[in-house]
Coordinates of C-alpha atoms in Angstrom, one line a residue:
M1 CA -134.5 -81.9 8.1
N2 CA -132.5 -78.8 7.5
A3 CA -130.4 -79.4 10.7
F4 CA -130.0 -83.1 9.8
V5 CA -128.6 -82.4 6.3
K6 CA -126.3 -79.7 7.8
N7 CA -125.0 -82.0 10.5
L8 CA -124.5 -84.7 7.9
V9 CA -122.4 -82.4 5.8
K10 CA -120.4 -81.3 8.8
S11 CA -119.7 -84.8 9.8
I12 CA -118.3 -85.6 6.4
I13 CA -116.0 -82.6 6.6
F14 CA -114.9 -83.4 10.1
A15 CA -114.1 -87.0 9.1
L16 CA -112.5 -86.2 5.8
P17 CA -108.9 -85.9 7.2
A18 CA -109.2 -89.6 8.1
V19 CA -108.4 -90.4 4.5
A20 CA -104.8 -90.1 5.7
L21 CA -105.1 -93.4 7.4
V22 CA -106.4 -95.3 4.3
A23 CA -103.9 -97.6 2.6
P24 CA -105.7 -100.6 1.1
M25 CA -103.1 -103.1 0.0
N26 CA -105.5 -104.7 -2.5
M27 CA -105.1 -101.6 -4.7
F28 CA -102.5 -100.4 -7.2
F29 CA -100.5 -97.6 -5.5
P30 CA -102.4 -98.2 -2.3
F31 CA -101.0 -95.1 -0.4
I32 CA -102.3 -92.8 -3.2
T33 CA -105.3 -94.3 -4.9
G34 CA -107.3 -95.5 -1.8
K35 CA -107.1 -92.0 -0.2
A36 CA -108.0 -90.2 -3.5
F37 CA -111.0 -92.3 -4.4
L38 CA -112.4 -92.0 -0.8
F39 CA -111.8 -88.2 -0.9
R40 CA -113.6 -87.8 -4.2
V41 CA -116.6 -89.8 -3.1
A42 CA -116.8 -87.9 0.2
V43 CA -116.6 -84.5 -1.5
E44 CA -119.2 -85.4 -4.1
L45 CA -121.6 -86.5 -1.3
A46 CA -120.9 -83.4 0.8
F47 CA -121.2 -81.0 -2.1
L48 CA -124.5 -82.4 -3.4
L49 CA -126.0 -82.4 0.1
Y50 CA -124.8 -78.9 0.4
I51 CA -126.6 -77.9 -2.7
A52 CA -129.9 -79.2 -1.2
L53 CA -129.1 -77.1 1.9
A54 CA -128.2 -74.0 0.0
V55 CA -131.4 -74.2 -2.1
S56 CA -133.5 -74.2 1.0
D57 CA -131.6 -71.6 3.0
K58 CA -129.9 -68.6 1.4
T59 CA -127.6 -68.1 4.4
Y60 CA -125.7 -71.2 3.2
R61 CA -125.1 -69.9 -0.3
P62 CA -121.6 -68.8 -1.4
K63 CA -120.5 -65.3 -0.7
W64 CA -118.2 -64.4 -3.6
D65 CA -115.4 -62.7 -1.7
A66 CA -112.0 -62.2 -3.2
L67 CA -110.6 -65.6 -2.0
T68 CA -113.5 -67.6 -3.4
I69 CA -113.3 -65.7 -6.7
A70 CA -109.5 -66.3 -6.9
F71 CA -110.0 -70.1 -6.3
A72 CA -112.7 -70.2 -8.9
I73 CA -110.4 -68.4 -11.4
F74 CA -107.6 -70.8 -10.5
T75 CA -109.9 -73.8 -11.2
G76 CA -111.0 -72.3 -14.5
V77 CA -107.4 -71.7 -15.6
A78 CA -106.4 -75.2 -14.7
F79 CA -109.3 -76.5 -16.8
L80 CA -108.3 -74.5 -19.8
A81 CA -104.6 -75.5 -19.5
D82 CA -105.6 -79.1 -19.3
I83 CA -107.9 -78.9 -22.3
F84 CA -105.1 -77.5 -24.4
A85 CA -102.4 -79.9 -23.0
L86 CA -100.5 -82.2 -25.3
N87 CA -102.3 -85.1 -23.6
P88 CA -105.6 -83.7 -22.4
G89 CA -106.8 -87.0 -21.1
K90 CA -103.9 -87.4 -18.7
A91 CA -104.0 -83.7 -17.8
L92 CA -107.7 -84.0 -16.8
W93 CA -107.5 -87.4 -15.1
S94 CA -103.8 -87.9 -14.2
N95 CA -102.9 -91.5 -13.4
F96 CA -102.8 -94.0 -10.5
E97 CA -99.4 -92.9 -9.3
R98 CA -100.4 -89.3 -8.7
M99 CA -104.2 -89.2 -8.7
D100 CA -103.9 -85.5 -9.6
G101 CA -105.1 -83.7 -12.6
F102 CA -108.1 -81.4 -13.1
V103 CA -110.4 -84.0 -11.4
T104 CA -108.6 -83.4 -8.2
V105 CA -108.6 -79.6 -8.6
I106 CA -112.3 -79.4 -9.1
H107 CA -112.9 -81.7 -6.1
L108 CA -110.7 -79.4 -4.0
F109 CA -112.7 -76.4 -5.1
L110 CA -116.0 -78.0 -4.2
Y111 CA -114.5 -79.0 -0.8
F112 CA -113.5 -75.3 -0.3
I113 CA -117.0 -74.2 -1.1
V114 CA -118.6 -76.6 1.3
A115 CA -116.2 -76.1 4.1
S116 CA -116.2 -72.3 3.8
F117 CA -120.0 -71.9 3.8
V118 CA -121.0 -74.6 6.2
L119 CA -118.4 -74.3 8.9
K120 CA -119.2 -70.7 9.7
S121 CA -118.5 -70.5 13.5
R122 CA -115.5 -70.7 15.7
K123 CA -116.9 -73.8 17.3
D124 CA -117.2 -75.6 14.0
W125 CA -113.5 -75.0 13.2
K126 CA -112.5 -76.0 16.7
V127 CA -114.3 -79.3 16.2
W128 CA -112.6 -79.8 12.8
M129 CA -109.2 -79.1 14.3
L130 CA -109.8 -81.4 17.3
S131 CA -110.9 -84.1 14.8
V132 CA -107.6 -83.5 12.8
V133 CA -105.6 -83.9 16.0
A134 CA -107.4 -87.1 17.0
I135 CA -106.6 -88.6 13.6
S136 CA -103.0 -87.5 13.8
V137 CA -102.6 -89.1 17.2
Y138 CA -103.5 -92.4 15.6
M139 CA -100.9 -91.6 12.9
L140 CA -98.2 -90.8 15.5
F141 CA -98.6 -94.1 17.3
F142 CA -98.2 -96.0 14.0
C143 CA -95.1 -93.9 13.2
F144 CA -93.6 -94.8 16.6
L145 CA -94.3 -98.5 15.7
Q146 CA -92.3 -97.9 12.5
L147 CA -89.5 -96.4 14.5
A148 CA -89.6 -99.4 16.8
G149 CA -89.0 -101.7 13.8
E150 CA -92.2 -103.6 14.1
A151 CA -94.0 -101.9 11.2
K152 CA -92.4 -101.7 7.8
I153 CA -91.1 -98.3 6.6
N154 CA -92.6 -98.5 3.1
Q155 CA -89.9 -96.5 1.4
G156 CA -87.2 -98.6 3.0
G157 CA -84.3 -97.1 5.0
V158 CA -84.9 -95.1 8.2
R159 CA -87.1 -92.3 7.0
V160 CA -90.5 -92.9 8.7
D161 CA -93.5 -92.5 6.4
G162 CA -96.6 -93.5 8.4
F163 CA -99.7 -94.5 6.4
L164 CA -98.6 -92.1 3.6
G165 CA -95.9 -94.3 1.9
N166 CA -93.6 -91.3 1.5
A167 CA -91.5 -89.5 4.1
S168 CA -91.9 -86.2 2.4
Y169 CA -95.7 -86.5 2.3
L170 CA -95.7 -87.3 6.1
A171 CA -93.5 -84.3 6.8
V172 CA -95.8 -81.8 5.3
Y173 CA -98.7 -83.6 7.0
L174 CA -97.0 -83.0 10.3
L175 CA -96.1 -79.5 9.4
F176 CA -99.8 -78.5 9.1
H177 CA -100.8 -80.4 12.2
F178 CA -98.1 -78.8 14.3
F179 CA -99.4 -75.3 13.6
F180 CA -103.1 -76.3 13.8
L181 CA -102.3 -77.7 17.3
L182 CA -100.5 -74.5 18.3
Y183 CA -103.6 -72.5 17.0
L184 CA -105.8 -74.6 19.2
W185 CA -103.5 -74.3 22.2
L186 CA -103.1 -70.6 22.0
S187 CA -106.6 -69.7 20.9
E188 CA -108.7 -72.0 23.1
K189 CA -106.8 -71.4 26.3
A190 CA -105.7 -75.1 26.6
D191 CA -109.3 -76.5 26.5
F192 CA -108.9 -79.7 28.4
K193 CA -112.2 -81.3 27.2
G194 CA -111.5 -81.1 23.6
I195 CA -107.8 -82.1 23.7
S196 CA -108.6 -85.0 26.1
T197 CA -111.3 -86.3 23.7
S198 CA -108.9 -86.1 20.8
L199 CA -106.2 -88.0 22.6
A200 CA -108.6 -90.7 23.7
V201 CA -110.2 -91.1 20.3
G202 CA -106.8 -91.3 18.5
G203 CA -105.2 -93.5 21.1
F204 CA -108.1 -96.0 21.4
G205 CA -108.4 -96.1 17.6
Y206 CA -104.7 -97.0 17.3
A207 CA -105.1 -99.7 20.1
I208 CA -108.0 -101.3 18.1
Y209 CA -105.9 -101.2 14.9
Y210 CA -102.9 -102.8 16.7
L211 CA -105.0 -105.7 18.0
W212 CA -106.3 -106.2 14.5
R213 CA -102.8 -106.1 13.1
I214 CA -101.3 -108.7 15.4
S215 CA -104.2 -111.0 15.0
H216 CA -103.0 -111.8 11.5
A217 CA -100.7 -114.8 11.2
G218 CA -97.1 -114.1 10.4
V219 CA -97.2 -110.4 11.5
L220 CA -94.1 -109.3 13.4
H221 CA -94.8 -108.1 17.0
T222 CA -92.1 -107.0 19.4
N223 CA -91.9 -106.0 23.1
L224 CA -91.4 -102.4 22.1
G225 CA -94.5 -102.6 19.9
L226 CA -96.4 -104.0 22.9
V227 CA -95.1 -101.1 25.1
I228 CA -96.5 -98.6 22.5
F229 CA -99.8 -100.4 22.5
I230 CA -100.0 -100.3 26.3
A231 CA -99.0 -96.6 26.2
S232 CA -101.9 -95.8 23.8
L233 CA -104.4 -97.5 26.2
V234 CA -103.0 -95.8 29.4
L235 CA -102.8 -92.3 27.8
S236 CA -106.3 -92.7 26.3
G237 CA -107.7 -94.0 29.6
G238 CA -106.1 -91.2 31.5
A239 CA -107.5 -88.6 29.1
L240 CA -111.0 -89.9 29.6
Y241 CA -110.5 -89.9 33.3
F242 CA -109.5 -86.2 33.3
R243 CA -112.3 -85.5 30.8
F244 CA -115.2 -86.9 32.9
S245 CA -114.0 -87.1 36.5
E246 CA -115.6 -84.7 38.8
R247 CA -112.8 -85.1 41.4
I248 CA -110.3 -83.2 39.2
S249 CA -110.0 -79.5 40.0
D250 CA -110.0 -76.9 37.2
K251 CA -106.4 -76.1 38.0
W252 CA -105.2 -79.7 37.4
R253 CA -107.4 -80.0 34.3
S254 CA -105.6 -76.9 32.9
I255 CA -102.2 -78.4 33.8
F256 CA -103.2 -81.7 32.2
A257 CA -104.4 -79.9 29.0
H258 CA -101.0 -78.1 28.7
I259 CA -99.2 -81.3 29.2
V260 CA -101.2 -83.1 26.5
Y261 CA -100.8 -80.2 24.0
G262 CA -97.1 -80.1 24.7
A263 CA -96.7 -83.9 24.4
I264 CA -98.5 -84.1 21.1
A265 CA -96.6 -81.1 19.7
T266 CA -93.3 -82.7 20.8
S267 CA -94.4 -86.0 19.2
Y268 CA -95.0 -84.1 15.9
L269 CA -91.5 -82.7 16.1
V270 CA -89.9 -86.1 16.9
V271 CA -91.6 -87.9 14.0
L272 CA -90.9 -84.9 11.7
Y273 CA -87.2 -85.2 12.6
F274 CA -87.2 -88.9 11.6
T275 CA -88.8 -88.1 8.3
A276 CA -85.4 -86.4 7.6
T277 CA -87.3 -84.0 5.2
R278 CA -85.1 -80.9 5.0
G279 CA -87.6 -78.6 3.3
A280 CA -90.4 -79.3 5.8
I281 CA -88.2 -79.1 8.9
L282 CA -86.6 -75.8 7.7
G283 CA -90.0 -74.5 6.8
L284 CA -91.3 -75.3 10.3
I285 CA -88.3 -73.5 11.9
G286 CA -88.8 -70.5 9.6
G287 CA -92.5 -70.5 10.3
V288 CA -92.1 -70.6 14.1
F289 CA -89.5 -67.8 13.7
A290 CA -91.9 -65.7 11.7
G291 CA -94.8 -66.3 14.1
A292 CA -92.6 -65.4 17.1
L293 CA -91.3 -62.3 15.3
F294 CA -94.9 -61.2 14.7
L295 CA -95.8 -61.6 18.3
A296 CA -92.7 -60.0 19.6
F297 CA -93.4 -56.8 17.6
K298 CA -97.2 -56.7 17.4
S299 CA -98.4 -57.9 20.8
E300 CA -99.2 -55.3 23.4
D301 CA -98.9 -57.9 26.2
T302 CA -95.4 -57.9 27.8
R303 CA -95.5 -61.6 28.6
T304 CA -96.4 -62.5 25.0
R305 CA -93.7 -60.3 23.6
N306 CA -91.1 -61.8 25.9
V307 CA -92.1 -65.3 24.9
G308 CA -91.8 -64.4 21.3
A309 CA -88.4 -62.9 21.8
G310 CA -87.3 -66.0 23.8
V311 CA -88.4 -68.2 20.9
L312 CA -86.4 -66.1 18.4
I313 CA -83.3 -66.3 20.6
G314 CA -83.8 -70.1 21.0
I315 CA -84.0 -70.6 17.3
C316 CA -80.9 -68.6 16.7
V317 CA -79.0 -70.5 19.3
L318 CA -80.3 -73.8 17.8
V319 CA -79.3 -73.0 14.3
G320 CA -76.0 -71.4 15.3
G321 CA -75.1 -74.4 17.5
F322 CA -75.9 -76.8 14.7
Y323 CA -73.7 -74.9 12.2
L324 CA -70.8 -75.0 14.6
A325 CA -71.3 -78.7 15.2
K326 CA -72.1 -79.8 11.6
D327 CA -68.6 -81.3 11.0
S328 CA -68.6 -83.3 14.3
S329 CA -68.7 -87.1 14.2
F330 CA -72.1 -87.0 16.1
V331 CA -73.7 -85.1 13.2
R332 CA -71.9 -87.0 10.4
N333 CA -72.8 -90.3 11.9
S334 CA -76.5 -89.4 12.2
P335 CA -78.6 -90.4 9.1
V336 CA -80.9 -87.4 9.7
L337 CA -78.5 -84.7 10.9
S338 CA -76.0 -85.5 8.2
R339 CA -78.7 -84.7 5.6
F340 CA -78.8 -81.1 7.0
A341 CA -75.1 -80.9 7.4
S342 CA -74.8 -81.6 3.6
L343 CA -77.0 -78.6 2.7
S344 CA -75.1 -76.2 0.4
L345 CA -75.9 -73.4 -2.0
D346 CA -73.8 -75.3 -4.5
T347 CA -76.5 -77.6 -6.1
K348 CA -74.1 -79.1 -8.8
G349 CA -75.0 -82.7 -9.3
Q350 CA -78.4 -82.5 -7.7
A351 CA -81.5 -83.3 -9.7
R352 CA -83.1 -79.9 -9.0
N353 CA -80.1 -78.2 -10.6
Y354 CA -81.2 -79.7 -13.9
I355 CA -85.0 -79.9 -13.6
W356 CA -85.7 -76.4 -12.4
P357 CA -84.0 -74.8 -15.5
M358 CA -86.0 -77.3 -17.6
A359 CA -89.2 -76.0 -16.0
L360 CA -88.3 -72.4 -16.9
Q361 CA -87.4 -73.5 -20.5
G362 CA -90.8 -75.2 -20.7
F363 CA -92.5 -72.1 -19.5
T364 CA -90.9 -69.8 -22.1
E365 CA -92.1 -72.2 -24.8
R366 CA -95.8 -72.2 -23.6
P367 CA -96.0 -69.1 -21.4
V368 CA -99.7 -68.4 -21.3
L369 CA -101.5 -71.6 -20.3
G370 CA -98.5 -73.9 -20.0
W371 CA -98.4 -77.7 -20.8
G372 CA -101.4 -78.7 -18.6
Q373 CA -101.2 -80.9 -15.5
E374 CA -98.9 -83.9 -15.9
G375 CA -97.2 -81.9 -18.7
F376 CA -93.8 -81.8 -17.1
N377 CA -93.2 -85.2 -18.6
Y378 CA -93.0 -83.6 -22.0
V379 CA -90.8 -80.7 -20.8
F380 CA -88.4 -83.2 -19.2
Q381 CA -88.1 -85.2 -22.5
K382 CA -87.6 -82.1 -24.6
Y383 CA -85.0 -80.4 -22.5
Y384 CA -83.3 -83.4 -21.0
V385 CA -79.5 -83.0 -20.5
P386 CA -77.1 -86.0 -20.6
E387 CA -75.5 -84.9 -17.3
M388 CA -78.6 -86.4 -15.6
F389 CA -77.6 -89.9 -16.4
T390 CA -76.8 -90.5 -12.7
Q391 CA -80.3 -89.4 -11.6
E392 CA -83.6 -91.2 -11.8
P393 CA -84.6 -92.0 -15.4
W394 CA -87.9 -90.0 -15.4
F395 CA -89.1 -86.9 -13.6
D396 CA -92.8 -86.0 -13.9
R397 CA -92.6 -83.0 -11.5
A398 CA -90.2 -80.1 -11.1
H399 CA -90.1 -80.8 -7.3
N400 CA -91.2 -77.3 -6.7
S401 CA -94.9 -76.6 -6.4
F402 CA -94.6 -73.1 -7.8
L403 CA -92.6 -74.2 -10.8
D404 CA -95.0 -77.1 -11.3
W405 CA -97.9 -74.7 -11.7
L406 CA -95.8 -72.4 -13.9
V407 CA -95.3 -75.4 -16.2
A408 CA -98.8 -76.8 -15.8
G409 CA -100.7 -73.5 -16.1
G410 CA -98.3 -71.0 -17.6
A411 CA -98.3 -67.4 -16.3
L412 CA -102.1 -67.5 -15.8
G413 CA -102.0 -70.7 -13.7
F414 CA -99.0 -69.5 -11.7
L415 CA -100.4 -66.1 -10.9
S416 CA -103.8 -67.5 -10.0
Y417 CA -102.1 -70.1 -7.7
I418 CA -100.0 -67.4 -6.1
S419 CA -103.1 -65.2 -5.6
L420 CA -104.5 -67.8 -3.2
Y421 CA -101.5 -67.2 -0.9
I422 CA -101.6 -63.4 -1.2
I423 CA -105.3 -63.0 -0.7
A424 CA -105.3 -65.4 2.3
I425 CA -102.6 -63.4 4.0
I426 CA -104.4 -60.2 3.3
F427 CA -107.7 -61.6 4.7
L428 CA -105.8 -62.9 7.7
W429 CA -104.2 -59.6 8.3
R430 CA -107.4 -57.6 8.0
S431 CA -109.8 -59.9 9.8
G432 CA -111.1 -58.9 13.2
E433 CA -112.3 -62.5 13.8
F434 CA -108.8 -63.8 14.7
S435 CA -106.9 -63.0 17.8
L436 CA -103.3 -61.8 17.5
K437 CA -101.9 -65.2 18.6
E438 CA -104.2 -67.0 16.0
K439 CA -103.0 -64.7 13.3
A440 CA -99.4 -65.4 14.3
M441 CA -99.9 -69.2 14.1
L442 CA -101.8 -69.1 10.8
L443 CA -99.2 -66.7 9.3
A444 CA -96.5 -69.0 10.4
L445 CA -98.3 -72.0 8.9
I446 CA -98.7 -70.4 5.4
L447 CA -95.1 -69.2 5.3
A448 CA -93.8 -72.6 6.4
Y449 CA -95.9 -74.4 3.8
A450 CA -94.8 -72.0 1.1
F451 CA -91.1 -72.5 1.9
Q452 CA -91.3 -76.3 1.9
S453 CA -93.3 -76.1 -1.4
L454 CA -90.1 -74.7 -3.0
F455 CA -88.5 -78.2 -2.7
I456 CA -91.4 -80.7 -3.2
F457 CA -94.5 -81.1 -5.2
D458 CA -98.0 -81.2 -3.6
N459 CA -99.9 -84.4 -2.9
L460 CA -103.5 -85.0 -2.0
L461 CA -103.0 -84.6 1.8
S462 CA -101.1 -81.4 1.4
Y463 CA -103.8 -80.1 -0.9
I464 CA -106.5 -81.0 1.5
F465 CA -104.9 -79.2 4.4
F466 CA -103.9 -76.2 2.3
V467 CA -107.5 -75.8 1.1
S468 CA -108.8 -76.4 4.6
F469 CA -106.5 -73.5 5.7
L470 CA -108.0 -71.3 2.9
S471 CA -111.5 -72.3 4.0
L472 CA -110.8 -71.4 7.6
I473 CA -109.6 -67.9 6.4
A474 CA -112.5 -67.4 4.1
S475 CA -115.2 -68.5 6.6
R476 CA -113.8 -66.5 9.5
Y477 CA -113.2 -63.4 7.3
Q478 CA -116.9 -63.2 6.9
K479 CA -118.4 -62.7 10.3
E480 CA -120.3 -65.6 11.9
V481 CA -123.6 -66.3 10.2
S482 CA -126.7 -67.4 12.1
H483 CA -128.3 -70.3 10.1
Q484 CA -132.0 -70.9 10.5
D485 CA -132.3 -74.7 10.8
D486 CA -135.8 -74.9 12.4
G487 CA -138.5 -76.9 10.6
N488 CA -138.3 -79.2 7.6
K489 CA -136.9 -76.6 5.2
V490 CA -135.0 -78.9 2.9
N491 CA -137.2 -79.6 -0.1
M492 CA -137.5 -83.4 -0.4
P493 CA -137.6 -83.5 -4.2
V494 CA -134.5 -81.4 -4.3
F495 CA -132.9 -83.6 -1.6
A496 CA -133.8 -86.8 -3.6
F497 CA -132.4 -85.2 -6.8
C498 CA -129.1 -84.4 -5.1
V499 CA -128.8 -87.9 -3.7
A500 CA -129.4 -89.3 -7.2
G501 CA -126.9 -86.9 -8.5
F502 CA -124.3 -88.1 -6.1
I503 CA -124.8 -91.7 -7.2
V504 CA -124.4 -90.7 -10.8
A505 CA -121.3 -88.6 -10.1
M506 CA -119.8 -91.3 -8.0
L507 CA -120.2 -93.9 -10.8
L508 CA -119.1 -91.6 -13.6
V509 CA -116.0 -90.2 -11.9
N510 CA -114.8 -93.1 -9.9
A511 CA -116.3 -96.5 -10.9
K512 CA -114.2 -97.3 -14.0
G513 CA -111.0 -96.1 -12.5
Y514 CA -111.6 -98.1 -9.3
L515 CA -112.4 -101.3 -11.2
Q516 CA -109.4 -100.8 -13.5
N517 CA -107.2 -100.3 -10.4
T518 CA -108.2 -103.4 -8.5
T519 CA -108.1 -105.5 -11.7
L520 CA -104.6 -104.3 -12.4
I521 CA -103.3 -105.2 -9.0
R522 CA -104.7 -108.7 -9.5
A523 CA -103.1 -108.9 -12.9
I524 CA -99.6 -108.3 -11.5
S525 CA -100.2 -110.7 -8.6
Q526 CA -99.7 -114.5 -8.8
Q527 CA -102.9 -116.2 -9.9
K528 CA -104.0 -119.8 -9.0
M529 CA -105.0 -120.4 -12.6
G530 CA -101.5 -119.6 -13.9
V531 CA -100.1 -116.8 -16.0
A532 CA -102.8 -117.2 -18.6
E533 CA -105.2 -115.8 -16.0
N534 CA -102.8 -112.8 -15.5
L535 CA -102.9 -112.0 -19.2
T536 CA -106.7 -112.2 -19.1
L537 CA -106.7 -109.7 -16.2
F538 CA -104.3 -107.4 -17.9
K539 CA -106.6 -107.3 -21.0
K540 CA -109.6 -106.7 -18.7
A541 CA -107.9 -103.8 -16.9
I542 CA -107.0 -102.2 -20.2
S543 CA -110.5 -102.7 -21.6
Y544 CA -111.9 -100.3 -19.0
N545 CA -110.1 -97.6 -20.9
A546 CA -109.9 -95.4 -17.8
F547 CA -107.1 -93.1 -16.7
G548 CA -104.8 -96.0 -15.6
T549 CA -104.6 -97.6 -19.0
I550 CA -101.0 -96.5 -19.7
E551 CA -99.9 -97.9 -16.4
A552 CA -101.7 -101.2 -17.1
R553 CA -99.8 -101.4 -20.5
E554 CA -96.5 -100.5 -18.9
H555 CA -96.8 -103.2 -16.3
L556 CA -97.9 -105.7 -19.0
V557 CA -94.5 -105.0 -20.5
R558 CA -92.7 -105.4 -17.2
V559 CA -94.4 -108.7 -16.3
S560 CA -93.9 -110.0 -19.9
F561 CA -90.1 -109.6 -19.6
E562 CA -90.1 -111.5 -16.3
L563 CA -92.2 -114.3 -17.7
I564 CA -90.2 -114.6 -21.0
A565 CA -87.0 -114.9 -18.9
S566 CA -88.6 -117.6 -16.8
S567 CA -88.0 -121.3 -17.4
D568 CA -91.2 -122.2 -15.7
V569 CA -93.5 -120.6 -18.3
S570 CA -94.5 -122.4 -21.4
D571 CA -93.6 -121.0 -24.9
A572 CA -97.3 -120.6 -25.7
D573 CA -97.8 -118.3 -22.7
K574 CA -94.6 -116.4 -23.5
I575 CA -95.8 -115.8 -27.1
A576 CA -99.2 -114.8 -25.9
F577 CA -97.7 -112.1 -23.6
A578 CA -95.3 -111.0 -26.3
N579 CA -98.1 -110.5 -28.8
A580 CA -100.2 -108.7 -26.2
V581 CA -97.3 -106.3 -25.5
V582 CA -96.8 -105.6 -29.2
E583 CA -100.5 -104.9 -29.7
E584 CA -101.1 -102.8 -26.6
M585 CA -97.9 -100.7 -26.8
G586 CA -98.7 -100.1 -30.5
N587 CA -102.1 -98.8 -29.3
Q588 CA -100.4 -96.6 -26.7
I589 CA -98.1 -95.1 -29.3
K590 CA -101.2 -94.2 -31.3
D591 CA -102.8 -92.7 -28.1
T592 CA -99.7 -90.7 -27.1
P593 CA -97.5 -90.2 -30.2
N594 CA -95.5 -87.4 -28.6
D595 CA -94.5 -89.3 -25.4
T596 CA -90.9 -90.6 -25.7
R597 CA -91.4 -92.8 -22.7
T598 CA -94.0 -94.8 -24.6
Y599 CA -91.5 -95.6 -27.4
L600 CA -88.8 -96.7 -24.9

């Protein structure tokens, strides 16, 4: 029983990165909410099963090292900041658009505890990374389908966004995966079995998805999309052949493994390029530079030092060549390269030129615990400058993860957040459990992630992989633990209590929000019973009184304007919607009297 529960918890952790592929179109903000609800439920189940495991076997219980303590302090500070926020409800629960707030922070901390103290061996983390690569292969094929023009780019334009709905989110996703892949490649000596299995699982998974996709009437399918589908089958079949065939020599298996690693890494770079996300791409270049510099100076192996030096020279040539060619017609006519050519230290007219100083002003007003999560909205309103009239009307983030935590948690939140980076780097540097190449790749990853975080805010996927990185460091810093899984050690009453606790937690944390979300998406969709049914659904969504209530009310306003302007809607229905708007926005002003956006 002990081994069964442990393996069940591990399976949840291994499968958790697959939330990246979840985008249910029957939900409001489908690229955000579907992933977040699934993540929360999975973590709740894994954590409560972990409790049953830890009660029965003390080797699974948390070891309160510096990184674990720092994460616990960060979580506690976030809670205090949110409790004392101007809008504690939103600070704690966020909204459908972001699915952030303290509820996400506590789930990330629980995920860290489970991953750190269940995945204790090198093999466990190897399986996790191979699982991550398999899922990303699926994502890569879909991104190529977007580039082929068969699948819609959800943001519009040419910046590919995969299943994440935002090119910047996809970019940081690929950033993590690129360094995780290099970690595997360098640390596992191009293990052909693992990488072949990852390619096969991801490729066949995409092939099944593509067949399901084109089976729907009216779905566009092109010759290029068919080529991508065939490629997924051929590559997956070839991977399985090399994986299981006894005719293949070890030499050719090794060559095949290197080819697969190289092909996947190149695909990451290609798709990352087409996200046109400058912060992530520059972060990756800087991270590779730092990793190569580390190897060039620290390695005692001449070949490794030479490779590191070669990479450094290559990056310098690449950057220098681009600088010399930045005014060429080739660069100017490229929608991606032109974004980099326009980079300048002069930020006049850019949104960050206005919102970063706002963040600092907000910090000076509430320097200890800040404004709570989702509090930047109030800072933006208070310190708004008229010169921003050409920008978006509302900013709820500083577009800098470090400044976001400075505003959300004040000095205590900022310092506790920064401590996670500092302690992770110290652990990585001191640990004898990582090889020099592994240290180089993980150091490159954390520096690349930190750099790109200067220009964008975090999202659920970036949080998941950042916390996974911290869990890897924490678990490997403590030497491998031998768990004793023989016999039925898990106490059945404790196990039953934990399962019941999961059901209660799932219902309390997720049920109302999920029902409100799915009801809201129906309310803004055309109904067979007419607009009166839409109004009934709006009222039902609001009645759940969950964390999406303000969004339900705002969309009631938007839909009402459309209906009142329509000649196909009766006066009675128009009056009903108008009355509902007056009532519900009046209630919202009572709920959030300090929010300027509500009045507008």
